[in-house]
Amino acid sequence: MPRSRIPLICSTAAIVALCGPVLPAHAASPAIAVPPDKIVIEVATVNGSGCPAGTAAVAVSLDNTAFTVTYSEYLAQVGKGTKPTDSRKNCQLNLIVHVPHGFTYAIASVDYRGYGHLEPGATGEQKASYYFQGQSQTAIKSHQFKGALDDSWQATDTNEVAQYVYAPCGERRNFNINTELSVAAGTSDPTKTTSFMAMDSTDGAINTVYRIAWKECPPKP
């Protein structure tokens, strides 16, 4: 995992080799300008049971409209052979986003993907919150899953344009992302079965894609 305050800019080759394939971002709204310069993301801190050292990476898309967080050991499970603390995993990312001059940004939508196995009666939840340092406004989204489930899963957090929370123009505010996966046995038998949800896959890591909405800042007086 990138250590504290290491800048991350991924070329095409680096994204494929180091960060995993970046999923295509939705086309930016024609009313929103996309800055020509690349954004640079530094990982200030990364903490949590879902992202141990060396298991998460951040990359910026080539068209400047998205960034991805890739996990490889993000797994919550309950039942036979598990510990009580295994039922809930989280990851707190504190990112320093260097924005091209004259622009600010908001998170428009996020795609989460993974794999889940929930026994009949078991339940799972994916939750995330987003906020800029020093701002009280926090967006919290959650998605529930029910067994029986044995398949890939996807959850999408979407904000309406009127609900975009933009970083203050001309100020550097760290962007915080706190994600969580949890699994409950429910009416399943945890002494005989195991249920889990993972934000990864058997053949590599799954990218969590954060799509960016850009806005030009007003000129300084």
mmCIF file of N, CA and C in Angstrom, residues 60-138:
data_model
loop_
_atom_site.group_PDB
_atom_site.id
_atom_site.type_symbol
_atom_site.label_atom_id
_atom_site.label_comp_id
_atom_site.label_asym_id
_atom_site.label_seq_id
_atom_site.Cartn_x
_atom_site.Cartn_y
_atom_site.Cartn_z
ATOM 1 N N VAL A 60 -5.753 7.225 -10.754
ATOM 2 C CA VAL A 60 -6.575 8.235 -11.409
ATOM 3 C C VAL A 60 -6.819 7.804 -12.846
ATOM 4 N N SER A 61 -8.071 7.940 -13.323
ATOM 5 C CA SER A 61 -8.383 7.545 -14.693
ATOM 6 C C SER A 61 -7.713 8.482 -15.685
ATOM 7 N N LEU A 62 -7.499 7.990 -16.902
ATOM 8 C CA LEU A 62 -6.794 8.763 -17.916
ATOM 9 C C LEU A 62 -7.573 9.990 -18.367
ATOM 10 N N ASP A 63 -8.922 9.950 -18.264
ATOM 11 C CA ASP A 63 -9.717 11.094 -18.715
ATOM 12 C C ASP A 63 -10.046 12.076 -17.601
ATOM 13 N N ASN A 64 -9.468 11.860 -16.416
ATOM 14 C CA ASN A 64 -9.596 12.811 -15.316
ATOM 15 C C ASN A 64 -11.001 12.902 -14.735
ATOM 16 N N THR A 65 -11.870 11.931 -15.012
ATOM 17 C CA THR A 65 -13.231 12.003 -14.495
ATOM 18 C C THR A 65 -13.495 10.977 -13.403
ATOM 19 N N ALA A 66 -12.486 10.212 -12.994
ATOM 20 C CA ALA A 66 -12.698 9.190 -11.972
ATOM 21 C C ALA A 66 -11.374 8.812 -11.330
ATOM 22 N N PHE A 67 -11.475 8.300 -10.121
ATOM 23 C CA PHE A 67 -10.322 7.623 -9.533
ATOM 24 C C PHE A 67 -10.807 6.316 -8.935
ATOM 25 N N THR A 68 -9.908 5.391 -8.730
ATOM 26 C CA THR A 68 -10.283 4.073 -8.221
ATOM 27 C C THR A 68 -9.499 3.751 -6.962
ATOM 28 N N VAL A 69 -10.144 2.990 -6.103
ATOM 29 C CA VAL A 69 -9.475 2.395 -4.947
ATOM 30 C C VAL A 69 -9.581 0.886 -5.116
ATOM 31 N N THR A 70 -8.464 0.205 -5.105
ATOM 32 C CA THR A 70 -8.420 -1.232 -5.332
ATOM 33 C C THR A 70 -8.075 -1.949 -4.034
ATOM 34 N N TYR A 71 -8.907 -2.917 -3.656
ATOM 35 C CA TYR A 71 -8.694 -3.709 -2.443
ATOM 36 C C TYR A 71 -8.395 -5.161 -2.817
ATOM 37 N N SER A 72 -7.608 -5.831 -1.998
ATOM 38 C CA SER A 72 -7.331 -7.246 -2.263
ATOM 39 C C SER A 72 -7.602 -8.159 -1.070
ATOM 40 N N GLU A 73 -7.863 -7.588 0.125
ATOM 41 C CA GLU A 73 -8.145 -8.427 1.288
ATOM 42 C C GLU A 73 -9.291 -7.870 2.120
ATOM 43 N N TYR A 74 -10.302 -7.352 1.434
ATOM 44 C CA TYR A 74 -11.435 -6.730 2.119
ATOM 45 C C TYR A 74 -12.541 -7.784 2.231
ATOM 46 N N LEU A 75 -12.641 -8.436 3.395
ATOM 47 C CA LEU A 75 -13.528 -9.595 3.568
ATOM 48 C C LEU A 75 -14.178 -9.570 4.941
ATOM 49 N N ALA A 76 -15.505 -9.632 4.970
ATOM 50 C CA ALA A 76 -16.271 -9.778 6.219
ATOM 51 C C ALA A 76 -16.970 -11.132 6.177
ATOM 52 N N GLN A 77 -16.921 -11.865 7.286
ATOM 53 C CA GLN A 77 -17.515 -13.201 7.283
ATOM 54 C C GLN A 77 -18.010 -13.572 8.675
ATOM 55 N N VAL A 78 -18.948 -14.508 8.696
ATOM 56 C CA VAL A 78 -19.515 -14.973 9.955
ATOM 57 C C VAL A 78 -19.833 -16.457 9.813
ATOM 58 N N GLY A 79 -19.694 -17.183 10.931
ATOM 59 C CA GLY A 79 -20.037 -18.602 10.899
ATOM 60 C C GLY A 79 -18.865 -19.494 11.250
ATOM 61 N N LYS A 80 -18.920 -20.714 10.775
ATOM 62 C CA LYS A 80 -17.942 -21.745 11.105
ATOM 63 C C LYS A 80 -16.521 -21.308 10.742
ATOM 64 N N GLY A 81 -15.633 -21.408 11.730
ATOM 65 C CA GLY A 81 -14.234 -21.089 11.498
ATOM 66 C C GLY A 81 -13.878 -19.622 11.534
ATOM 67 N N THR A 82 -14.824 -18.761 11.913
ATOM 68 C CA THR A 82 -14.548 -17.325 11.950
ATOM 69 C C THR A 82 -14.509 -16.816 13.387
ATOM 70 N N LYS A 83 -13.948 -15.614 13.553
ATOM 71 C CA LYS A 83 -13.913 -14.940 14.842
ATOM 72 C C LYS A 83 -15.002 -13.867 14.869
ATOM 73 N N PRO A 84 -15.459 -13.475 16.068
ATOM 74 C CA PRO A 84 -16.490 -12.434 16.154
ATOM 75 C C PRO A 84 -16.105 -11.141 15.433
ATOM 76 N N THR A 85 -14.824 -10.784 15.471
ATOM 77 C CA THR A 85 -14.380 -9.544 14.831
ATOM 78 C C THR A 85 -14.368 -9.639 13.310
ATOM 79 N N ASP A 86 -14.521 -10.839 12.762
ATOM 80 C CA ASP A 86 -14.510 -11.003 11.308
ATOM 81 C C ASP A 86 -15.803 -10.529 10.656
ATOM 82 N N SER A 87 -16.858 -10.333 11.431
ATOM 83 C CA SER A 87 -18.167 -10.031 10.848
ATOM 84 C C SER A 87 -18.280 -8.604 10.336
ATOM 85 N N ARG A 88 -17.375 -7.731 10.730
ATOM 86 C CA ARG A 88 -17.405 -6.345 10.268
ATOM 87 C C ARG A 88 -15.994 -5.896 9.912
ATOM 88 N N LYS A 89 -15.829 -5.361 8.719
ATOM 89 C CA LYS A 89 -14.551 -4.815 8.273
ATOM 90 C C LYS A 89 -14.775 -3.411 7.737
ATOM 91 N N ASN A 90 -13.775 -2.558 7.917
ATOM 92 C CA ASN A 90 -13.907 -1.195 7.419
ATOM 93 C C ASN A 90 -12.577 -0.685 6.892
ATOM 94 N N CYS A 91 -12.640 0.383 6.129
ATOM 95 C CA CYS A 91 -11.423 1.027 5.641
ATOM 96 C C CYS A 91 -11.654 2.532 5.575
ATOM 97 N N GLN A 92 -10.811 3.278 6.255
ATOM 98 C CA GLN A 92 -10.889 4.739 6.270
ATOM 99 C C GLN A 92 -9.733 5.288 5.441
ATOM 100 N N LEU A 93 -10.065 5.963 4.354
ATOM 101 C CA LEU A 93 -9.060 6.589 3.495
ATOM 102 C C LEU A 93 -9.109 8.095 3.684
ATOM 103 N N ASN A 94 -7.953 8.695 3.919
ATOM 104 C CA ASN A 94 -7.827 10.138 4.005
ATOM 105 C C ASN A 94 -6.946 10.569 2.841
ATOM 106 N N LEU A 95 -7.550 11.220 1.841
ATOM 107 C CA LEU A 95 -6.850 11.518 0.597
ATOM 108 C C LEU A 95 -6.609 13.017 0.449
ATOM 109 N N ILE A 96 -5.412 13.371 -0.005
ATOM 110 C CA ILE A 96 -5.094 14.744 -0.387
ATOM 111 C C ILE A 96 -5.213 14.810 -1.901
ATOM 112 N N VAL A 97 -6.179 15.588 -2.379
ATOM 113 C CA VAL A 97 -6.425 15.679 -3.816
ATOM 114 C C VAL A 97 -5.907 17.028 -4.313
ATOM 115 N N HIS A 98 -4.880 16.980 -5.157
ATOM 116 C CA HIS A 98 -4.337 18.193 -5.761
ATOM 117 C C HIS A 98 -5.116 18.469 -7.045
ATOM 118 N N VAL A 99 -5.933 19.511 -7.021
ATOM 119 C CA VAL A 99 -6.842 19.822 -8.118
ATOM 120 C C VAL A 99 -6.195 20.847 -9.048
ATOM 121 N N PRO A 100 -6.335 20.683 -10.365
ATOM 122 C CA PRO A 100 -5.806 21.684 -11.297
ATOM 123 C C PRO A 100 -6.320 23.079 -10.973
ATOM 124 N N HIS A 101 -5.488 24.083 -11.215
ATOM 125 C CA HIS A 101 -5.812 25.472 -10.874
ATOM 126 C C HIS A 101 -7.118 25.909 -11.533
ATOM 127 N N GLY A 102 -7.961 26.554 -10.734
ATOM 128 C CA GLY A 102 -9.202 27.107 -11.257
ATOM 129 C C GLY A 102 -10.386 26.166 -11.223
ATOM 130 N N PHE A 103 -10.210 24.984 -10.636
ATOM 131 C CA PHE A 103 -11.283 23.998 -10.597
ATOM 132 C C PHE A 103 -11.527 23.514 -9.171
ATOM 133 N N THR A 104 -12.728 23.015 -8.946
ATOM 134 C CA THR A 104 -13.029 22.255 -7.743
ATOM 135 C C THR A 104 -13.821 21.024 -8.172
ATOM 136 N N TYR A 105 -14.062 20.128 -7.238
ATOM 137 C CA TYR A 105 -14.674 18.853 -7.619
ATOM 138 C C TYR A 105 -15.621 18.367 -6.533
ATOM 139 N N ALA A 106 -16.534 17.474 -6.945
ATOM 140 C CA ALA A 106 -17.416 16.749 -6.034
ATOM 141 C C ALA A 106 -17.472 15.308 -6.507
ATOM 142 N N ILE A 107 -17.873 14.419 -5.617
ATOM 143 C CA ILE A 107 -18.043 13.014 -5.988
ATOM 144 C C ILE A 107 -19.471 12.837 -6.496
ATOM 145 N N ALA A 108 -19.597 12.459 -7.768
ATOM 146 C CA ALA A 108 -20.915 12.328 -8.386
ATOM 147 C C ALA A 108 -21.529 10.961 -8.140
ATOM 148 N N SER A 109 -20.725 9.901 -8.272
ATOM 149 C CA SER A 109 -21.241 8.553 -8.048
ATOM 150 C C SER A 109 -20.091 7.619 -7.737
ATOM 151 N N VAL A 110 -20.424 6.494 -7.115
ATOM 152 C CA VAL A 110 -19.422 5.494 -6.746
ATOM 153 C C VAL A 110 -19.981 4.112 -7.050
ATOM 154 N N ASP A 111 -19.171 3.285 -7.674
ATOM 155 C CA ASP A 111 -19.523 1.883 -7.894
ATOM 156 C C ASP A 111 -18.668 1.005 -6.986
ATOM 157 N N TYR A 112 -19.316 0.119 -6.241
ATOM 158 C CA TYR A 112 -18.624 -0.878 -5.436
ATOM 159 C C TYR A 112 -18.941 -2.255 -6.007
ATOM 160 N N ARG A 113 -17.950 -3.107 -6.076
ATOM 161 C CA ARG A 113 -18.160 -4.458 -6.591
ATOM 162 C C ARG A 113 -17.407 -5.460 -5.728
ATOM 163 N N GLY A 114 -17.925 -6.683 -5.698
ATOM 164 C CA GLY A 114 -17.255 -7.747 -4.966
ATOM 165 C C GLY A 114 -17.948 -9.065 -5.186
ATOM 166 N N TYR A 115 -17.689 -9.980 -4.288
ATOM 167 C CA TYR A 115 -18.314 -11.307 -4.361
ATOM 168 C C TYR A 115 -18.882 -11.638 -2.988
ATOM 169 N N GLY A 116 -20.038 -12.296 -2.987
ATOM 170 C CA GLY A 116 -20.654 -12.647 -1.718
ATOM 171 C C GLY A 116 -21.212 -14.049 -1.713
ATOM 172 N N HIS A 117 -21.126 -14.676 -0.554
ATOM 173 C CA HIS A 117 -21.797 -15.960 -0.313
ATOM 174 C C HIS A 117 -22.560 -15.824 0.995
ATOM 175 N N LEU A 118 -23.886 -15.717 0.883
ATOM 176 C CA LEU A 118 -24.743 -15.606 2.055
ATOM 177 C C LEU A 118 -25.666 -16.818 2.106
ATOM 178 N N GLU A 119 -25.599 -17.529 3.212
ATOM 179 C CA GLU A 119 -26.491 -18.674 3.412
ATOM 180 C C GLU A 119 -27.934 -18.182 3.564
ATOM 181 N N PRO A 120 -28.918 -19.027 3.271
ATOM 182 C CA PRO A 120 -30.313 -18.634 3.491
ATOM 183 C C PRO A 120 -30.511 -18.136 4.923
ATOM 184 N N GLY A 121 -31.085 -16.954 5.068
ATOM 185 C CA GLY A 121 -31.297 -16.363 6.382
ATOM 186 C C GLY A 121 -30.224 -15.388 6.803
ATOM 187 N N ALA A 122 -29.047 -15.430 6.173
ATOM 188 C CA ALA A 122 -27.957 -14.506 6.498
ATOM 189 C C ALA A 122 -28.147 -13.195 5.732
ATOM 190 N N THR A 123 -27.555 -12.136 6.244
ATOM 191 C CA THR A 123 -27.650 -10.823 5.604
ATOM 192 C C THR A 123 -26.276 -10.164 5.539
ATOM 193 N N GLY A 124 -26.134 -9.245 4.597
ATOM 194 C CA GLY A 124 -24.903 -8.474 4.471
ATOM 195 C C GLY A 124 -25.223 -7.019 4.221
ATOM 196 N N GLU A 125 -24.275 -6.152 4.514
ATOM 197 C CA GLU A 125 -24.463 -4.722 4.295
ATOM 198 C C GLU A 125 -23.160 -4.101 3.818
ATOM 199 N N GLN A 126 -23.275 -3.212 2.842
ATOM 200 C CA GLN A 126 -22.152 -2.377 2.401
ATOM 201 C C GLN A 126 -22.540 -0.936 2.693
ATOM 202 N N LYS A 127 -21.636 -0.209 3.350
ATOM 203 C CA LYS A 127 -21.931 1.159 3.768
ATOM 204 C C LYS A 127 -20.733 2.041 3.465
ATOM 205 N N ALA A 128 -20.992 3.306 3.176
ATOM 206 C CA ALA A 128 -19.911 4.243 2.924
ATOM 207 C C ALA A 128 -20.335 5.649 3.317
ATOM 208 N N SER A 129 -19.370 6.431 3.762
ATOM 209 C CA SER A 129 -19.607 7.844 4.040
ATOM 210 C C SER A 129 -18.482 8.663 3.419
ATOM 211 N N TYR A 130 -18.813 9.901 3.029
ATOM 212 C CA TYR A 130 -17.878 10.761 2.318
ATOM 213 C C TYR A 130 -17.953 12.170 2.896
ATOM 214 N N TYR A 131 -16.800 12.791 3.121
ATOM 215 C CA TYR A 131 -16.827 14.172 3.594
ATOM 216 C C TYR A 131 -15.466 14.822 3.388
ATOM 217 N N PHE A 132 -15.490 16.139 3.257
ATOM 218 C CA PHE A 132 -14.267 16.913 3.169
ATOM 219 C C PHE A 132 -13.863 17.373 4.567
ATOM 220 N N GLN A 133 -12.565 17.401 4.809
ATOM 221 C CA GLN A 133 -12.048 17.817 6.108
ATOM 222 C C GLN A 133 -12.572 19.212 6.450
ATOM 223 N N GLY A 134 -13.088 19.348 7.667
ATOM 224 C CA GLY A 134 -13.565 20.639 8.128
ATOM 225 C C GLY A 134 -14.986 20.962 7.752
ATOM 226 N N GLN A 135 -15.648 20.072 7.009
ATOM 227 C CA GLN A 135 -17.037 20.294 6.648
ATOM 228 C C GLN A 135 -17.937 19.361 7.445
ATOM 229 N N SER A 136 -19.058 19.893 7.912
ATOM 230 C CA SER A 136 -19.971 19.083 8.718
ATOM 231 C C SER A 136 -20.850 18.187 7.855
ATOM 232 N N GLN A 137 -21.018 18.552 6.596
ATOM 233 C CA GLN A 137 -21.906 17.800 5.727
ATOM 234 C C GLN A 137 -21.273 16.462 5.349
ATOM 235 N N THR A 138 -21.956 15.381 5.661
ATOM 236 C CA THR A 138 -21.453 14.037 5.380
ATOM 237 C C THR A 138 -22.518 13.242 4.645
#
